[in-house]
PDB file of C-alpha atoms in Angstrom:
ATOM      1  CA  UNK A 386       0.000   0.000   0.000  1.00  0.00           C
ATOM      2  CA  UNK A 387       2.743   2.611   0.754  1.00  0.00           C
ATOM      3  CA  UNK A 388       4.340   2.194  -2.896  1.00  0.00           C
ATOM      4  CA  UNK A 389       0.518   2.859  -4.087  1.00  0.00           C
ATOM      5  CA  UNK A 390       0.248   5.137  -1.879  1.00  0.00           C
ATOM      6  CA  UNK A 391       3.155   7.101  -3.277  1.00  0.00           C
ATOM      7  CA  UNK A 392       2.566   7.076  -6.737  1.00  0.00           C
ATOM      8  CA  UNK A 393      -0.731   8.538  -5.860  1.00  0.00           C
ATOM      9  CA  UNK A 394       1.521  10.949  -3.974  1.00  0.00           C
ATOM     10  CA  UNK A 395       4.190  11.966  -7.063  1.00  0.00           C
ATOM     11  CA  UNK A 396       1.369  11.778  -9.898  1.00  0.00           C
ATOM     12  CA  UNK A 397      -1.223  13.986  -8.348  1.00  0.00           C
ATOM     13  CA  UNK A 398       1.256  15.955  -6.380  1.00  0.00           C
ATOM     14  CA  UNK A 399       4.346  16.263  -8.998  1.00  0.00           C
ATOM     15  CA  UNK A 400       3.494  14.817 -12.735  1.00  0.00           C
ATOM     16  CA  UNK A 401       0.210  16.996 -12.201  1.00  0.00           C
ATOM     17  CA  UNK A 402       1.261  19.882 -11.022  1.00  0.00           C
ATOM     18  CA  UNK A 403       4.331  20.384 -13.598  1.00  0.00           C
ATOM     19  CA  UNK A 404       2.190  21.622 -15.676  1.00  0.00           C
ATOM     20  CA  UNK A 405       1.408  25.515 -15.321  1.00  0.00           C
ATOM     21  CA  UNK A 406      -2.179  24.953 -16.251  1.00  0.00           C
ATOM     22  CA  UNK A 407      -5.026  22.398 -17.654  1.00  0.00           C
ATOM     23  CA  UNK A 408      -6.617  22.714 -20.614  1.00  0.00           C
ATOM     24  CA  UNK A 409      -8.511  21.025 -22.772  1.00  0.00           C
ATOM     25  CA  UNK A 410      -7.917  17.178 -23.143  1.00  0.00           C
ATOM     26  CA  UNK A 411      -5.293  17.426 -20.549  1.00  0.00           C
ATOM     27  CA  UNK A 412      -8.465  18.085 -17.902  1.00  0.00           C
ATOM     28  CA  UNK A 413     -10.334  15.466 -19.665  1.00  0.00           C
ATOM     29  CA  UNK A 414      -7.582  12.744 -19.370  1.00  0.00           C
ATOM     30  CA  UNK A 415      -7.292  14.282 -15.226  1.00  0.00           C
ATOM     31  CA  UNK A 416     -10.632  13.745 -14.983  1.00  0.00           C
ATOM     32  CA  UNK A 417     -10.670  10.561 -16.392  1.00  0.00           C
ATOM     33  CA  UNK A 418      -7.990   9.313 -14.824  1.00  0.00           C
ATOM     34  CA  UNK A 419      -8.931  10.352 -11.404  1.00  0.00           C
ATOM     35  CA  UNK A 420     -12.337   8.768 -11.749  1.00  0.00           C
ATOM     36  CA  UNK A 421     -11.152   5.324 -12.451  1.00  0.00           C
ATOM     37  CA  UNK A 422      -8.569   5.823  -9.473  1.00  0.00           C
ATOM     38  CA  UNK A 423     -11.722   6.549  -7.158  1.00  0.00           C
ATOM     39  CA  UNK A 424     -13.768   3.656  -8.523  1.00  0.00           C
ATOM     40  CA  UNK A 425     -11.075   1.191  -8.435  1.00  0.00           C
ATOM     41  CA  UNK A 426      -7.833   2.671  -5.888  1.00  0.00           C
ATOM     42  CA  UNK A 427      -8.450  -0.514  -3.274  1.00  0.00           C
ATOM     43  CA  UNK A 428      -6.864   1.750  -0.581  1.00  0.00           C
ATOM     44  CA  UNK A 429      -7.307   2.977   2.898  1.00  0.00           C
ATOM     45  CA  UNK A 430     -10.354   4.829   3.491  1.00  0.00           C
ATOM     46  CA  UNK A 431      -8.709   8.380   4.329  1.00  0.00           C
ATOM     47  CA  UNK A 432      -6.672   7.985   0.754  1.00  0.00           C
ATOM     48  CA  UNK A 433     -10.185   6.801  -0.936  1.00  0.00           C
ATOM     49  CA  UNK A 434     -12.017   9.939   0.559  1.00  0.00           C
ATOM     50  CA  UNK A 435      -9.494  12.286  -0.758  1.00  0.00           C
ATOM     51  CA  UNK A 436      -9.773  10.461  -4.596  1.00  0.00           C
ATOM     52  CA  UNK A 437     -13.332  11.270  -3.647  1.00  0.00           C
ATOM     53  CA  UNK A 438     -12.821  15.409  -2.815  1.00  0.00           C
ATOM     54  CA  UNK A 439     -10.642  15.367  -6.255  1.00  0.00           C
ATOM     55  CA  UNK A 440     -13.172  13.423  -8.123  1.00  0.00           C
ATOM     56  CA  UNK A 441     -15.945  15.715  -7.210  1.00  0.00           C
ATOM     57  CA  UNK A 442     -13.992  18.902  -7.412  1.00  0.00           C
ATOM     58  CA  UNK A 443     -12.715  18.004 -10.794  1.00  0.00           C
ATOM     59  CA  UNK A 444     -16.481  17.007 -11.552  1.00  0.00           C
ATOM     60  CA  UNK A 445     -18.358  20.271 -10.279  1.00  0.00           C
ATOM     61  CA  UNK A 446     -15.792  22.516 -11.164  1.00  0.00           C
ATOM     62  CA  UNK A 447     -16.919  25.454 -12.899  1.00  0.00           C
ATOM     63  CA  UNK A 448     -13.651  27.094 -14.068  1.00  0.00           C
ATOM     64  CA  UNK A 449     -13.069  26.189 -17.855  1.00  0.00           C
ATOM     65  CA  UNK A 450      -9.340  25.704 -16.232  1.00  0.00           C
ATOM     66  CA  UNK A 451      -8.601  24.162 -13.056  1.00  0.00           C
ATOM     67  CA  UNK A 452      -5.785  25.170 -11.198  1.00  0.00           C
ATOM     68  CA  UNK A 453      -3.495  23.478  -9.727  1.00  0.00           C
ATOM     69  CA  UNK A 454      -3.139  25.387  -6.631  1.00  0.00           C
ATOM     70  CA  UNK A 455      -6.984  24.064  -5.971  1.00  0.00           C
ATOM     71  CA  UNK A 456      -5.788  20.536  -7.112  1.00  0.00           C
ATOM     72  CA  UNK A 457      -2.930  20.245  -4.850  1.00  0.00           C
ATOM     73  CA  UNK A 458      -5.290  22.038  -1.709  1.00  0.00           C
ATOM     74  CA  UNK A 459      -7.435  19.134  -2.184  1.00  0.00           C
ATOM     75  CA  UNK A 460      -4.876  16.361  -1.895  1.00  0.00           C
ATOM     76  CA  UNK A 461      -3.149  18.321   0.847  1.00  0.00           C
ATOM     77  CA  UNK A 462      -6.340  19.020   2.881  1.00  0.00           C
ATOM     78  CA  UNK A 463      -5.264  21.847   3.198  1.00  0.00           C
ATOM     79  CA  UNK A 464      -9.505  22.569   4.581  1.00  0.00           C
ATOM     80  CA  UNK A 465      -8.237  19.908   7.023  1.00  0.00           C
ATOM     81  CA  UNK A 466     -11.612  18.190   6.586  1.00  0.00           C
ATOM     82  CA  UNK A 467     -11.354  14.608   8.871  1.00  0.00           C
ATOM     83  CA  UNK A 468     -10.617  11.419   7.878  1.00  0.00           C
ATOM     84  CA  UNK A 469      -8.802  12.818   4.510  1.00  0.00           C
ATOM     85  CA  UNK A 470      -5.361  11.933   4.275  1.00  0.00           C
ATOM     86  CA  UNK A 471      -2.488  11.189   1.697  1.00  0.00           C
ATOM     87  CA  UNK A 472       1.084  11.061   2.581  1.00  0.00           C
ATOM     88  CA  UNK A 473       3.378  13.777   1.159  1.00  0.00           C
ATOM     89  CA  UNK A 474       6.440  11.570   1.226  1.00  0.00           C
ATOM     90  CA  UNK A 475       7.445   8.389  -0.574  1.00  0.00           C
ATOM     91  CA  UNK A 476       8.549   5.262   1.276  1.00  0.00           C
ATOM     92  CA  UNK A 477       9.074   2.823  -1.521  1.00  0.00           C
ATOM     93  CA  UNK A 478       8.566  -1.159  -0.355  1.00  0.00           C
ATOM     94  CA  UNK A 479       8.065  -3.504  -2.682  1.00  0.00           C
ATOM     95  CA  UNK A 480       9.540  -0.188  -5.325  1.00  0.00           C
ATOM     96  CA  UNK A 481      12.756   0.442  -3.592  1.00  0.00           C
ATOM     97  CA  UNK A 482      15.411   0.280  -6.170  1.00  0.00           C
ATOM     98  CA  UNK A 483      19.225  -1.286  -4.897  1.00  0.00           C
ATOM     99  CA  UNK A 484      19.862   2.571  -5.812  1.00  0.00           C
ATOM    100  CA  UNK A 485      17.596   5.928  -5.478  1.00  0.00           C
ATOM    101  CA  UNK A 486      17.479   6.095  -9.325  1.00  0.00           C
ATOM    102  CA  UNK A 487      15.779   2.938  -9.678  1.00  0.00           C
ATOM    103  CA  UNK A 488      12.509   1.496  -9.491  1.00  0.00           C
ATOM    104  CA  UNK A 489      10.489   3.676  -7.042  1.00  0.00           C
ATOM    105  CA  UNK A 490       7.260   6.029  -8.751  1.00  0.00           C
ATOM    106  CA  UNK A 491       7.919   4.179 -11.968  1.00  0.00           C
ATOM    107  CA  UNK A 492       7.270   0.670 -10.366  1.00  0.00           C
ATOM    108  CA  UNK A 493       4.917   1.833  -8.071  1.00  0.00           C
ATOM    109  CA  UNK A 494       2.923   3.635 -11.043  1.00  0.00           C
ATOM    110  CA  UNK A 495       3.378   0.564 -13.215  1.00  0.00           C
ATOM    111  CA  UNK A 496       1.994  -1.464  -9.424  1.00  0.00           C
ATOM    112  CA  UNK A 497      -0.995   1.517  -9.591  1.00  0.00           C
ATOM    113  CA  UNK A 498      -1.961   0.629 -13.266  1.00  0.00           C
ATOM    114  CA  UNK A 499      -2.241  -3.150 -12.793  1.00  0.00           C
ATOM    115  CA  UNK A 500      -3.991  -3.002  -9.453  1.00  0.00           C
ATOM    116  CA  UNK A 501      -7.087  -0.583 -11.060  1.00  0.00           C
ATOM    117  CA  UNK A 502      -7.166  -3.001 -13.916  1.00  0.00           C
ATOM    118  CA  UNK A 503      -7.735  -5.793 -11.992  1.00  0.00           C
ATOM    119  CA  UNK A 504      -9.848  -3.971  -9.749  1.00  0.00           C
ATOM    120  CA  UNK A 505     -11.763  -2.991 -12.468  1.00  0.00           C
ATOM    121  CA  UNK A 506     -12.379  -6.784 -13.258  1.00  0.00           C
ATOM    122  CA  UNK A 507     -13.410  -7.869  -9.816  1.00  0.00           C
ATOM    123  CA  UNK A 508     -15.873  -4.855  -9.309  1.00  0.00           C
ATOM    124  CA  UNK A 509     -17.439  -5.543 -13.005  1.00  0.00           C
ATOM    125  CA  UNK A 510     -17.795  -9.440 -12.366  1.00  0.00           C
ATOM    126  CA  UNK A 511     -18.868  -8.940  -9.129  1.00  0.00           C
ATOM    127  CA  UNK A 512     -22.072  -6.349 -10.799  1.00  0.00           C
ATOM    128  CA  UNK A 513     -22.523  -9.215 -13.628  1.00  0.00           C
ATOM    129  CA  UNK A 514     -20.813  -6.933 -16.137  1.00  0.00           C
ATOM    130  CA  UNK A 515     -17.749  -9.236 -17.868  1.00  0.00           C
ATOM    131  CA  UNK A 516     -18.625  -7.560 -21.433  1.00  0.00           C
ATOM    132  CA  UNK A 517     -18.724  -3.921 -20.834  1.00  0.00           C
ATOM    133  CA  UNK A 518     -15.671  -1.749 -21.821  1.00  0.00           C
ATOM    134  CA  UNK A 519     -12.319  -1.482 -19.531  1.00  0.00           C
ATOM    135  CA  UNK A 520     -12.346   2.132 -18.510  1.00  0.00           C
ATOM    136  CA  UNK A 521      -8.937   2.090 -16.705  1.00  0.00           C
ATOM    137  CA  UNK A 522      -7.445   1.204 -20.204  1.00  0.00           C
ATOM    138  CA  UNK A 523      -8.018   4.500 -21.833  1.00  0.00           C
ATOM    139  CA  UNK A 524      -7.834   6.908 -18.367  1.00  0.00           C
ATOM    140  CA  UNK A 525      -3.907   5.031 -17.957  1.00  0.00           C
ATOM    141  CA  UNK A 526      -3.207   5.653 -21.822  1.00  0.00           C
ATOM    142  CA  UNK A 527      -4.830   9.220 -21.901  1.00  0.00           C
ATOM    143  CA  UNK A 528      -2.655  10.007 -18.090  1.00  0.00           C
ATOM    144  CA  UNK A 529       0.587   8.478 -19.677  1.00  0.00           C
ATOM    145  CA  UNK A 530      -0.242  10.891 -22.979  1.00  0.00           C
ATOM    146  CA  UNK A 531      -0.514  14.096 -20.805  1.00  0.00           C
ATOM    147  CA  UNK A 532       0.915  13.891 -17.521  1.00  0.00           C
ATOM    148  CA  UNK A 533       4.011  11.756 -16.986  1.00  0.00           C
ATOM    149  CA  UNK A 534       7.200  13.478 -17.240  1.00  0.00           C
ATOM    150  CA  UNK A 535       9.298  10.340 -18.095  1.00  0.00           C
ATOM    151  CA  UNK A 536       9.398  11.173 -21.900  1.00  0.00           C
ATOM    152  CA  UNK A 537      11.456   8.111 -23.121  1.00  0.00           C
ATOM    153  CA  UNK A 538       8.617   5.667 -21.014  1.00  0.00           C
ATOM    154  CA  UNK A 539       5.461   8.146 -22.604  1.00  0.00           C
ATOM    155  CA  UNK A 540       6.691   7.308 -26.219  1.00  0.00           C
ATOM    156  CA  UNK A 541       7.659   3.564 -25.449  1.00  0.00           C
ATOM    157  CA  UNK A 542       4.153   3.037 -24.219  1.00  0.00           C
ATOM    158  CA  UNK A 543       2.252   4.419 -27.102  1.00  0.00           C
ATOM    159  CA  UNK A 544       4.958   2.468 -29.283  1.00  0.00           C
ATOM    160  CA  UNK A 545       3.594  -0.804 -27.210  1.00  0.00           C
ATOM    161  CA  UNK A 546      -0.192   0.081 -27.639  1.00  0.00           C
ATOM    162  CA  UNK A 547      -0.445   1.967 -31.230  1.00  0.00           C
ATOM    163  CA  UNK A 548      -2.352  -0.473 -33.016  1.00  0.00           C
ATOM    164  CA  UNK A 549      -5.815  -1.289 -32.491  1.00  0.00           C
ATOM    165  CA  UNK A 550      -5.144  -5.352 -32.533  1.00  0.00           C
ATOM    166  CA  UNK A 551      -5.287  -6.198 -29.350  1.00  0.00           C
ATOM    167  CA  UNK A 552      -7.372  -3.222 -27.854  1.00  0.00           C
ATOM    168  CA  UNK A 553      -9.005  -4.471 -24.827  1.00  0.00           C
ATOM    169  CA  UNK A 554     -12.866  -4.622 -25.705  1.00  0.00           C
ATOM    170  CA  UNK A 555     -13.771  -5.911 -21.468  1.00  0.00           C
ATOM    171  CA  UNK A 556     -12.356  -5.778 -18.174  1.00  0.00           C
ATOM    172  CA  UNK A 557     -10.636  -8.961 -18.020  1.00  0.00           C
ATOM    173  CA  UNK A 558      -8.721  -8.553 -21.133  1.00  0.00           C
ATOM    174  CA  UNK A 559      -8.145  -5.204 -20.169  1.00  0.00           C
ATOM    175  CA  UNK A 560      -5.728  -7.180 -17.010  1.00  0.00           C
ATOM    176  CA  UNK A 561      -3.851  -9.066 -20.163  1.00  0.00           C
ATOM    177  CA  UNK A 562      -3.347  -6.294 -22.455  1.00  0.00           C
ATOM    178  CA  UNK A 563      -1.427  -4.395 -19.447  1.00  0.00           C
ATOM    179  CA  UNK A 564       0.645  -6.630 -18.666  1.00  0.00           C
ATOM    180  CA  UNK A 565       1.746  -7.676 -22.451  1.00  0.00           C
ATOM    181  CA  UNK A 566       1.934  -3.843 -22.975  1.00  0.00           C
ATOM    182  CA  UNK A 567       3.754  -3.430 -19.756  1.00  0.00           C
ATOM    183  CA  UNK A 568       6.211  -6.564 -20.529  1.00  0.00           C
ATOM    184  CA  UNK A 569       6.864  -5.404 -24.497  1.00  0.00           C
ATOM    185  CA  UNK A 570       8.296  -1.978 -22.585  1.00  0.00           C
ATOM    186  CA  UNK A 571      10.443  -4.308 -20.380  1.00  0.00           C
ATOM    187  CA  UNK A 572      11.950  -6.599 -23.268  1.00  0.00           C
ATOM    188  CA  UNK A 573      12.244  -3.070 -25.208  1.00  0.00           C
ATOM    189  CA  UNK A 574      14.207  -1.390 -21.578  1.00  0.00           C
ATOM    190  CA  UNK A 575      16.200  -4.427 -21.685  1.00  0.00           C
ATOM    191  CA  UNK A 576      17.797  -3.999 -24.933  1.00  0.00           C
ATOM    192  CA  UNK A 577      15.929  -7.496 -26.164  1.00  0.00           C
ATOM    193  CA  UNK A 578      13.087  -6.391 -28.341  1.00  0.00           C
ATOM    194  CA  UNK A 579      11.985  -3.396 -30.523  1.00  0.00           C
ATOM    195  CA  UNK A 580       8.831  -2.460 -30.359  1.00  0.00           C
TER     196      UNK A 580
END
């Protein structure tokens, strides 16, 4: 939970809020992406109810561009409203890298992408719904697209995923297509395949 926990922390409170403003498709793919995380995020409740306040902020919102000084208020509480809580450091666990440059938000964001996908799955079979669209699929695309700083990883993904063989078309599949997408930008990181 504390690797989730901080890539919550560094995409929301970082990848986010490097960008001066949001515009556009930029809020769409925020508001997207947030949504899924509050559907799906498995996590404690005080991290869940601040997904929530960002969820509905970014829902009700009636500036044309939301700043990020409102964002990051909301994720910092700074309203101090109870029960709302996400940590503002990272402690990587299952992330930690043998050095600082390695592993840590990427893993844990990679960690992030599969647990909402699989979430996702669980939460659609448990509601009868097996043939219904993945959702997570296009919010994690659409956040890689607009938010994450990591240019070399943005343009290996969408490399991975630029066809449409093999787009997801449910839930479950959504779970495979991750992790072959996630596994081709391995092989490719490892000098052992092209993508």
């Amino acid at each position: 939970m504390a690797d989730l926990e901080g890539a919550l922390h560094w995409l929301l409170r970082i990848e986010v809020a490097a960008l001066p403003f949001l515009s556009g498709t930029a809020i769409e793919a925020l508001k997207s992406f947030v949504t899924v995380l509050f559907k799906f995020f498995p996590g404690r409740p005080c991290v869940r109810r601040m997904l929530g306040r960002v969820h509905h902020w970014l829902d009700t919102s009636s500036a044309a561009y939301p700043l990020q000084s409102h964002l990051r208020g909301i994720v910092d509480n700074v309203d101090q409203v109870p029960g709302v809580f996400l940590p503002n450091n990272t402690v990587w666990v299952g992330c930690q890298g043998s050095a600082p440059m390695f592993r840590g938000y990427l893993c844990a964001l990679w960690t992030l992408f599969h647990i909402i996908t699989v979430q996702e799955a669980i939460v659609k079979q448990h509601a009868g719904n097996t043939t219904g669209t993945a959702e997570t699929v296009g919010a994690i695309r659409n956040y890689i697209h607009h938010f994450m700083g990591c240019t070399h990883c943005v343009r290996n993904f969408e490399l991975a995923n630029s066809g449409s063989e093999g787009w997801p078309t449910n839930p479950n599949e959504a779970v495979l297509w991750l992790w072959m997408v996630h596994n081709a930008i391995n092989a490719h990181a490892a000098g052992k395949l092209i993508i």
